[in-house]
CSV table of C-alpha atoms in Angstrom, one decimal:
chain,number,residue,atom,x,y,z
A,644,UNK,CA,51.4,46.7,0.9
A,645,UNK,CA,52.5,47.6,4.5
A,646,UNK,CA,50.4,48.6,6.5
A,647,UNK,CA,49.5,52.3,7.5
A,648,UNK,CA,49.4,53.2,11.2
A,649,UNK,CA,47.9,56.8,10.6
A,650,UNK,CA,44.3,54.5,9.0
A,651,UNK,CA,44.0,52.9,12.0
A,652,UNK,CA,41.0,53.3,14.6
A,653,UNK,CA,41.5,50.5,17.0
A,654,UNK,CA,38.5,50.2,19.8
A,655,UNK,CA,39.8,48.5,23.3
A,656,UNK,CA,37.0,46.9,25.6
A,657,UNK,CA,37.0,47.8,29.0
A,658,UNK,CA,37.5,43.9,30.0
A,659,UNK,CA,40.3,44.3,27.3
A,660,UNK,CA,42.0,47.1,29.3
A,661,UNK,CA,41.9,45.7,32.6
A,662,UNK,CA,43.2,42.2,31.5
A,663,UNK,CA,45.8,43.3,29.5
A,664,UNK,CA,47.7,45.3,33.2
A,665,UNK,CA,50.5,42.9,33.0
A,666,UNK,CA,54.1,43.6,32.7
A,667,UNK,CA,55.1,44.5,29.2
A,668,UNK,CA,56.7,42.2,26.4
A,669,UNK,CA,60.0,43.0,27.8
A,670,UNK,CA,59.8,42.1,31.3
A,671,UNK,CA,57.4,38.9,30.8
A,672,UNK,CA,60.0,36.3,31.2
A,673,UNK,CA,61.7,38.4,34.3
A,674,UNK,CA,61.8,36.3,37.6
A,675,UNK,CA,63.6,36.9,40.9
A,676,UNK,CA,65.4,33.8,40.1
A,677,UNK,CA,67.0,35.8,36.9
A,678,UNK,CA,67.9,39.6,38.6
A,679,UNK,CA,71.5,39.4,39.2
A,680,UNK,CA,72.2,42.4,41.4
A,681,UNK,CA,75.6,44.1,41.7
A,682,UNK,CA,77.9,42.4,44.4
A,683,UNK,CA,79.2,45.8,44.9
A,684,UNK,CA,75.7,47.6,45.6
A,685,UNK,CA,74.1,45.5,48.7
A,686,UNK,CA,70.9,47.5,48.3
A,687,UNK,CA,69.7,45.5,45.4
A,688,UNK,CA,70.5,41.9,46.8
A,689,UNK,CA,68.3,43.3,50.0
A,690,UNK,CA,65.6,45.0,47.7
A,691,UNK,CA,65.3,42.0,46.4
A,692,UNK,CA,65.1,39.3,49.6
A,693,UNK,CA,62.1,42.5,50.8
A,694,UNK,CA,60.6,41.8,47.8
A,695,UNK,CA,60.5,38.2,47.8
A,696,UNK,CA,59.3,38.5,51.2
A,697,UNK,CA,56.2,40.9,50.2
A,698,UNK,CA,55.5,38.3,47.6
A,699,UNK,CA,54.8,35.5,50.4
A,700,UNK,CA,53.4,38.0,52.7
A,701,UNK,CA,50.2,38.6,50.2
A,702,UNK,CA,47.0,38.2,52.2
A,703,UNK,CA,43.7,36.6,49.9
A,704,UNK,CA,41.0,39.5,49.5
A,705,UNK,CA,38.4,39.6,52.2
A,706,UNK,CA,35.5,38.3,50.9
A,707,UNK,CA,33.0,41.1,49.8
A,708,UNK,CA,29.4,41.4,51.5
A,709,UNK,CA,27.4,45.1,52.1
A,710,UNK,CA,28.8,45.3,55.6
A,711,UNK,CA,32.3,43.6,55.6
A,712,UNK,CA,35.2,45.5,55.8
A,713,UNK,CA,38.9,44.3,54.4
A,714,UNK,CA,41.2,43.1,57.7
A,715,UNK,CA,44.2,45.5,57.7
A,716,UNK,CA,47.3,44.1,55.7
A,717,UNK,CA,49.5,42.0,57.8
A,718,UNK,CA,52.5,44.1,56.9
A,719,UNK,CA,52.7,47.4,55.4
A,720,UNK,CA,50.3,48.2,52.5
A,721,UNK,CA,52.9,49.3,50.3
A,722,UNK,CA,56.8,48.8,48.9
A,723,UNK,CA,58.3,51.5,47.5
A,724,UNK,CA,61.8,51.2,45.6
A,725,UNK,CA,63.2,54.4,45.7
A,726,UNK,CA,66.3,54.4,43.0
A,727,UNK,CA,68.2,55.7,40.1
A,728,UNK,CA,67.8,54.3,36.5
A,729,UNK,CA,69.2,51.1,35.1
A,730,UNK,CA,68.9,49.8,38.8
A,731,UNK,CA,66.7,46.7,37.9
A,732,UNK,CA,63.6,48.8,39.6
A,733,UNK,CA,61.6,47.3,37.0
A,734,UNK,CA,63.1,43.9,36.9
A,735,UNK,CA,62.1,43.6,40.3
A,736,UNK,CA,58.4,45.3,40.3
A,737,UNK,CA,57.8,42.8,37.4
A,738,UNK,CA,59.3,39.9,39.4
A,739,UNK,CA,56.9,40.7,42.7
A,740,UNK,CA,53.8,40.3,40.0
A,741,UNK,CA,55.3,37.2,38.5
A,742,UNK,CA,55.1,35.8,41.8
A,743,UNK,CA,52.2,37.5,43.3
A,744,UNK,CA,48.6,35.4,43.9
A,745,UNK,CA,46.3,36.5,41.2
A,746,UNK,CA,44.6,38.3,41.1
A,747,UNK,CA,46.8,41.1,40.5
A,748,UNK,CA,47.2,44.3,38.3
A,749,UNK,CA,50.7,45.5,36.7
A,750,UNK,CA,50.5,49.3,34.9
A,751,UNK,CA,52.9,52.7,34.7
A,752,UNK,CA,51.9,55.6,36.4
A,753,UNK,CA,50.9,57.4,33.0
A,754,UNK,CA,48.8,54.1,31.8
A,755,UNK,CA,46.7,54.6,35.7
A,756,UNK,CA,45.9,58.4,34.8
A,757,UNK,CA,45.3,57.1,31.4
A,758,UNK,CA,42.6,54.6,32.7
A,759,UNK,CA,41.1,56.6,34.8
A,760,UNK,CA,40.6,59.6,31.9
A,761,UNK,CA,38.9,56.1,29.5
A,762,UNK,CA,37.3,54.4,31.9
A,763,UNK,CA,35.8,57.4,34.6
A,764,UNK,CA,37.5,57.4,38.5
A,765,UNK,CA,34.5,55.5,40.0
A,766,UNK,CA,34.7,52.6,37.4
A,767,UNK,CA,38.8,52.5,38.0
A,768,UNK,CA,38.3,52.2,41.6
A,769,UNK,CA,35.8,49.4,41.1
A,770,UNK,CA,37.8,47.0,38.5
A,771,UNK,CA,41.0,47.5,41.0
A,772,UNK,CA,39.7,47.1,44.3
A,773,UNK,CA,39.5,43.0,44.5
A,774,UNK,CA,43.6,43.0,43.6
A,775,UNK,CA,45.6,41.4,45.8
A,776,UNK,CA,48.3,43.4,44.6
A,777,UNK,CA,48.8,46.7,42.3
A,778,UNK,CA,52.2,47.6,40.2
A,779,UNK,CA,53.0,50.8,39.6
A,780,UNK,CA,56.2,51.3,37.4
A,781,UNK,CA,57.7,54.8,37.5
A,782,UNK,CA,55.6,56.9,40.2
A,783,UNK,CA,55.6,60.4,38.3
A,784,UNK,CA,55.5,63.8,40.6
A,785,UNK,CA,55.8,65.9,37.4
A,786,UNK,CA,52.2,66.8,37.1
A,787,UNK,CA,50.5,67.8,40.6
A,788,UNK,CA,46.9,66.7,38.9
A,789,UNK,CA,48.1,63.3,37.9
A,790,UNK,CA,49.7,62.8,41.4
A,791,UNK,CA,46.8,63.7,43.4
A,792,UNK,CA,44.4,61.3,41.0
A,793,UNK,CA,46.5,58.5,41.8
A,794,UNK,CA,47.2,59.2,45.6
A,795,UNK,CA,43.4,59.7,45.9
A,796,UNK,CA,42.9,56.2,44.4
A,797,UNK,CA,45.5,54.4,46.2
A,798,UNK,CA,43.8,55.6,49.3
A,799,UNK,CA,40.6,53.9,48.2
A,800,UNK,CA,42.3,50.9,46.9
A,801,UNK,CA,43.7,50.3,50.4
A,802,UNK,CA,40.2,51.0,52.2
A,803,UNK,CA,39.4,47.8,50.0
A,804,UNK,CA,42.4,46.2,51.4
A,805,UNK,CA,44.6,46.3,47.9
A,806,UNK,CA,48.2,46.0,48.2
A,807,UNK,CA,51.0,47.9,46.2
A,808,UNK,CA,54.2,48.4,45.0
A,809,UNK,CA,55.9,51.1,43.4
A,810,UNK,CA,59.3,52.4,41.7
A,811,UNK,CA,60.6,56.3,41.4
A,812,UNK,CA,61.2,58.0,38.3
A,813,UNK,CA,64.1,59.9,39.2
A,814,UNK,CA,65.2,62.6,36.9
A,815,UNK,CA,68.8,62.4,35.8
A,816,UNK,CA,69.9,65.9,37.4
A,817,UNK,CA,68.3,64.9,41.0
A,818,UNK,CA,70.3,62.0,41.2
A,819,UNK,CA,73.1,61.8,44.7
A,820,UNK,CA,71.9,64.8,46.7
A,821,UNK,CA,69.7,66.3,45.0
A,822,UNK,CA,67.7,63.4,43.6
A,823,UNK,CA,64.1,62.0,43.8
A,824,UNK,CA,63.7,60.6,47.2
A,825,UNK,CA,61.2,58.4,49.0
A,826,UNK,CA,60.5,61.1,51.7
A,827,UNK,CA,59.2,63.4,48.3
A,828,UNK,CA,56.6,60.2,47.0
A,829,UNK,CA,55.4,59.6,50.7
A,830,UNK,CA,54.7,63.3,51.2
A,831,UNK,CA,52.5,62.7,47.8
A,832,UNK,CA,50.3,60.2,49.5
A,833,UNK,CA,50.1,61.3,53.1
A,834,UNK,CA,47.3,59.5,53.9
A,835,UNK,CA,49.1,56.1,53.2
A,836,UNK,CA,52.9,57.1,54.1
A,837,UNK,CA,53.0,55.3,57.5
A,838,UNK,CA,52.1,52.0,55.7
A,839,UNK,CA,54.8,52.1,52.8
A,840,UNK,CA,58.2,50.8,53.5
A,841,UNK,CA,60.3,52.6,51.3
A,842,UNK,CA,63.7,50.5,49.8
A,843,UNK,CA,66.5,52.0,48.5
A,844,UNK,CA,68.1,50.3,45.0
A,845,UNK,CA,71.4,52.3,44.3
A,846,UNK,CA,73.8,51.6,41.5
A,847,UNK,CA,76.2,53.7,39.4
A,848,UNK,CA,74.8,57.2,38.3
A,849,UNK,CA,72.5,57.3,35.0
A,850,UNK,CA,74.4,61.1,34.8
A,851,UNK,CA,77.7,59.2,33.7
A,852,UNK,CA,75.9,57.1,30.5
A,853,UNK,CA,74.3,60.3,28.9
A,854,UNK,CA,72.2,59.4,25.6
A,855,UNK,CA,73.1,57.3,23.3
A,856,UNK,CA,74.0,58.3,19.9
A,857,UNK,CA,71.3,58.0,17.5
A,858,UNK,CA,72.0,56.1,14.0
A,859,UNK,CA,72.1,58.3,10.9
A,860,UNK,CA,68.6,58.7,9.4
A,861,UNK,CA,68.1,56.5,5.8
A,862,UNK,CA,67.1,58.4,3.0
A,863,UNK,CA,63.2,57.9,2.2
A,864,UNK,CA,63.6,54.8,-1.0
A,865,UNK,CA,65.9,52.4,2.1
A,866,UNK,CA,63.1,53.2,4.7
A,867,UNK,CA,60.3,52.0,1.8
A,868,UNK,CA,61.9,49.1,0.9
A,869,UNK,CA,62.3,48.1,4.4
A,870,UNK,CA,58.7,48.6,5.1
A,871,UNK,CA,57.7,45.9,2.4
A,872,UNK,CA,58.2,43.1,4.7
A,873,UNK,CA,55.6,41.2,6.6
A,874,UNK,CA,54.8,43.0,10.1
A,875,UNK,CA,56.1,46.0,8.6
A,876,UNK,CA,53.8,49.8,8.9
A,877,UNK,CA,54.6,52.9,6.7
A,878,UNK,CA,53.4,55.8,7.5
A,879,UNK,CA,54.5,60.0,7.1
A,880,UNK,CA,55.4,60.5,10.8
A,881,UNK,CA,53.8,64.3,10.6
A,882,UNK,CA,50.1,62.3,9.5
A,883,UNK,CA,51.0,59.6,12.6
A,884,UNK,CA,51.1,62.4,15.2
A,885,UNK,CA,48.2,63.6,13.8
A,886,UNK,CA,46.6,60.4,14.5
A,887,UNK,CA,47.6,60.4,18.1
A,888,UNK,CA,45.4,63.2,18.6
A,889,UNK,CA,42.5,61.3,17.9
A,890,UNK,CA,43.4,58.8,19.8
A,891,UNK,CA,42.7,57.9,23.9
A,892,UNK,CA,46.6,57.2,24.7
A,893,UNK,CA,44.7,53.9,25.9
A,894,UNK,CA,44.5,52.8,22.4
A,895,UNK,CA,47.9,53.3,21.3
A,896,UNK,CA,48.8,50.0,22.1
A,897,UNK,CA,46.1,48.1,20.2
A,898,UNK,CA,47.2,50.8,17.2
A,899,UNK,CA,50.3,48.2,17.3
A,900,UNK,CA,48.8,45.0,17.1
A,901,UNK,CA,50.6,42.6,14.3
A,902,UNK,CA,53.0,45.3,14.1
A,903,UNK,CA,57.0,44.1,14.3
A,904,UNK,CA,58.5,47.4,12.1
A,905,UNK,CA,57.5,50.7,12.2
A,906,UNK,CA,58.9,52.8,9.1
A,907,UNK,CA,58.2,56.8,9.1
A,908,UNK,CA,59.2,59.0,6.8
A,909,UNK,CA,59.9,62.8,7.1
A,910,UNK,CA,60.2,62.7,10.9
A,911,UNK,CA,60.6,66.1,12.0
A,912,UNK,CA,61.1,68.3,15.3
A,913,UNK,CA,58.3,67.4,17.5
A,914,UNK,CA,56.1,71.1,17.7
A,915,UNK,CA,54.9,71.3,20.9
A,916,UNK,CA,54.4,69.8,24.2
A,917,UNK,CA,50.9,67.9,23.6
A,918,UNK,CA,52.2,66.4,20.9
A,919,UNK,CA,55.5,65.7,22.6
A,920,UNK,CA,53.9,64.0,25.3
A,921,UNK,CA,51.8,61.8,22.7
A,922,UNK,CA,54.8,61.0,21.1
A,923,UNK,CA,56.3,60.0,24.7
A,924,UNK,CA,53.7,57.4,25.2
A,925,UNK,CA,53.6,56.0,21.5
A,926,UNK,CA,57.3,55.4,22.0
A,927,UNK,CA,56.8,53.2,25.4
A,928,UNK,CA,54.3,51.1,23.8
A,929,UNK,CA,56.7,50.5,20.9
A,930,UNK,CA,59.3,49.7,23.3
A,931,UNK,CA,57.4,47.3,25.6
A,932,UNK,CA,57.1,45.7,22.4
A,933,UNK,CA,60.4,45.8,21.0
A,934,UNK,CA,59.4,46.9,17.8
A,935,UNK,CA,62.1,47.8,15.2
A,936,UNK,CA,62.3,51.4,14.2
A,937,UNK,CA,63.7,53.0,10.5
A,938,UNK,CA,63.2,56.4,9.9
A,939,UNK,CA,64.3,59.1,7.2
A,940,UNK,CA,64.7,62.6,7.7
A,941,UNK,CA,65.6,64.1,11.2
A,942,UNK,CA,67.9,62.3,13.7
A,943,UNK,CA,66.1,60.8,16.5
A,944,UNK,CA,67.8,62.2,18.7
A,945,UNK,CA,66.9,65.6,17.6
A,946,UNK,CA,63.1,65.4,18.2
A,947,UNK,CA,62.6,67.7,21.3
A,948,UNK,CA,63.7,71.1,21.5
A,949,UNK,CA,66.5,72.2,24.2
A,950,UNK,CA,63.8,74.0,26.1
A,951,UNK,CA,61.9,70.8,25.8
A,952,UNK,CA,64.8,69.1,27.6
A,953,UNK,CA,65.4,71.7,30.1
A,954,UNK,CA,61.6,71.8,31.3
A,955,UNK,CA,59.7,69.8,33.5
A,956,UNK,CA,59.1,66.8,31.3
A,957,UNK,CA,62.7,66.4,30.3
A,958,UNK,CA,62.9,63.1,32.2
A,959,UNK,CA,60.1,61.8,30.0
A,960,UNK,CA,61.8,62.8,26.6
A,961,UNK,CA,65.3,61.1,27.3
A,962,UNK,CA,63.7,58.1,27.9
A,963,UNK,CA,62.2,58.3,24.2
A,964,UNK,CA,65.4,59.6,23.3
A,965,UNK,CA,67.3,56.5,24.8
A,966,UNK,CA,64.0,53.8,23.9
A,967,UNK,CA,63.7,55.3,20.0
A,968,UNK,CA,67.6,54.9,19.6
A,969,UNK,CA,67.4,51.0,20.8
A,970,UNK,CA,64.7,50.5,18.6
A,971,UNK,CA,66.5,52.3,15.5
A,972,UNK,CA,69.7,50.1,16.5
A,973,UNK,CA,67.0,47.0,16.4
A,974,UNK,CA,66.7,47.8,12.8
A,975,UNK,CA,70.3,48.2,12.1
């Protein structure tokens, strides 16, 4: 019998959580040694050599006492990699960690907000603060809240003399002139802007791929069978958003554990933008994990409305667009 996702109530320990801020599945074998940047974009040979160099640069954590402060970073507190997608950002932020002293902390900017909602801001700032180094993958200026939490922390991280790197998350239609830029995420964090070097990745223009087009949906018997192999879930994909709802985003990781397939049935327009955003984060975790997707009824690439894609999130839902496709193609 496969396994139902929807019956799950997995529990994460706060020792859990904070070992497990690592670079996902996908980028655990990633090295400097294995980026090959584009002869014909310079920026990411030289975002590179900067990294490499911040790598070295990592100072040991002052040692902690009730009246010892941390000594200034030699160099500045921060890298920031200010790019496009399918750039290697994220081959590189994972690459610095790689080779990064321990210890050392590697999370998204949703899976920071998310830990600071599970584990309370003072507890957050208290787990992080003897990293050498912290990783922040896709900097998000979508949600004013979100990006004051996490400029507030940063500033207390680097009081305790924590280190960090960062990529953008530029949004398709803001590439070339109009497009995220590092002037817009220093303006976010004022209080630390003169201490980040910001360094530009370019390569070609993620306008000119579009979305990949999604494989036909099977009909409900094929996406059964398939779910009768070992490592395989089942569930109704309206019952698995409900299940999200009950459910600290913090968890939906662990809700995957032992799981290689996920087959859902009936999947249907998502109906509004909680459960979009749910959905959103479900789909990274899958994807970190490269979990094979097979689905009946609506076309993935049908899930969010137009005005969904038009809003302010839209950046968020072609990602899951583009990540459930791969993972439906897995399958294939």
């Amino acid at each position: 019998m496969p396994t139902r996702l929807a019956d799950r109530r997995p529990e994460v320990a706060v020792d859990s959580l904070i070992a497990g801020l690592t670079p996902p599945p996908l980028f655990a074998d990633v090295r400097f040694d294995s980026y090959r940047p584009d002869p014909a974009e310079p920026t990411q040979a030289e975002a590179a050599a900067v990294l490499r160099r911040f790598a070295a640069e990592l100072a040991p954590p002052a040692r902690k006492g009730l009246f010892r402060r941390s000594p200034p970073p030699a160099g500045p507190a921060g890298v920031y990699l200010d790019g496009g997608f399918g750039v290697g950002k994220t081959h590189l932020l994972a690459s610095l960690w790689h080779a990064a002293p321990s210890p050392k902390a590697y999370v998204t900017f949703v899976e920071l907000t998310q830990l600071a909602g599970a584990l309370g801001f003072a507890r957050l700032v208290t787990e992080l603060s003897g990293m050498r180094l912290l990783a922040i993958d896709e900097f998000e200026l979508d949600d004013p809240g979100d990006t004051v939490l996490v400029s507030t922390l940063l500033a207390r991280l680097d009081e305790a003399g924590v280190r960090f790197a960062a990529t953008s998350n530029t949004l398709p239609d803001r590439l070339g002139e109009e497009r995220f830029a590092a002037q817009d995420f220093l303006r976010e964090i004022q209080s630390m802007a003169a201490r980040f070097a910001s360094v530009r990745v370019d390569g070609p223009d993620y306008r000119h791929r579009g979305l990949p087009a999604a494989p036909a949906p099977r009909n409900e018997a094929a996406v059964v069978e398939a779910a009768q192999g070992a490592g395989a879930s089942l569930d109704d994909f309206g019952e698995l958003l409900a299940q999200l709802a009950t459910l600290h985003p913090s968890r939906y990781g662990a809700l995957l554990d032992g799981v290689r397939r996920v087959c859902l049935t009936g999947v249907a327009p998502v109906p509004d933008q909680n459960v979009a955003l749910r959905l959103v984060v479900l789909v990274d975790r899958l994807y970190d994990r490269q979990i094979e997707l097979v689905t009946s009824g609506l076309q993935l690439d049908a899930l969010f409305s137009a005005e969904m894609l038009a809003g302010g999130y839209r950046k968020k839902y072609r990602r899951a667009i583009s990540r459930l496709v791969a993972l439906a193609r897995l399958a294939a």
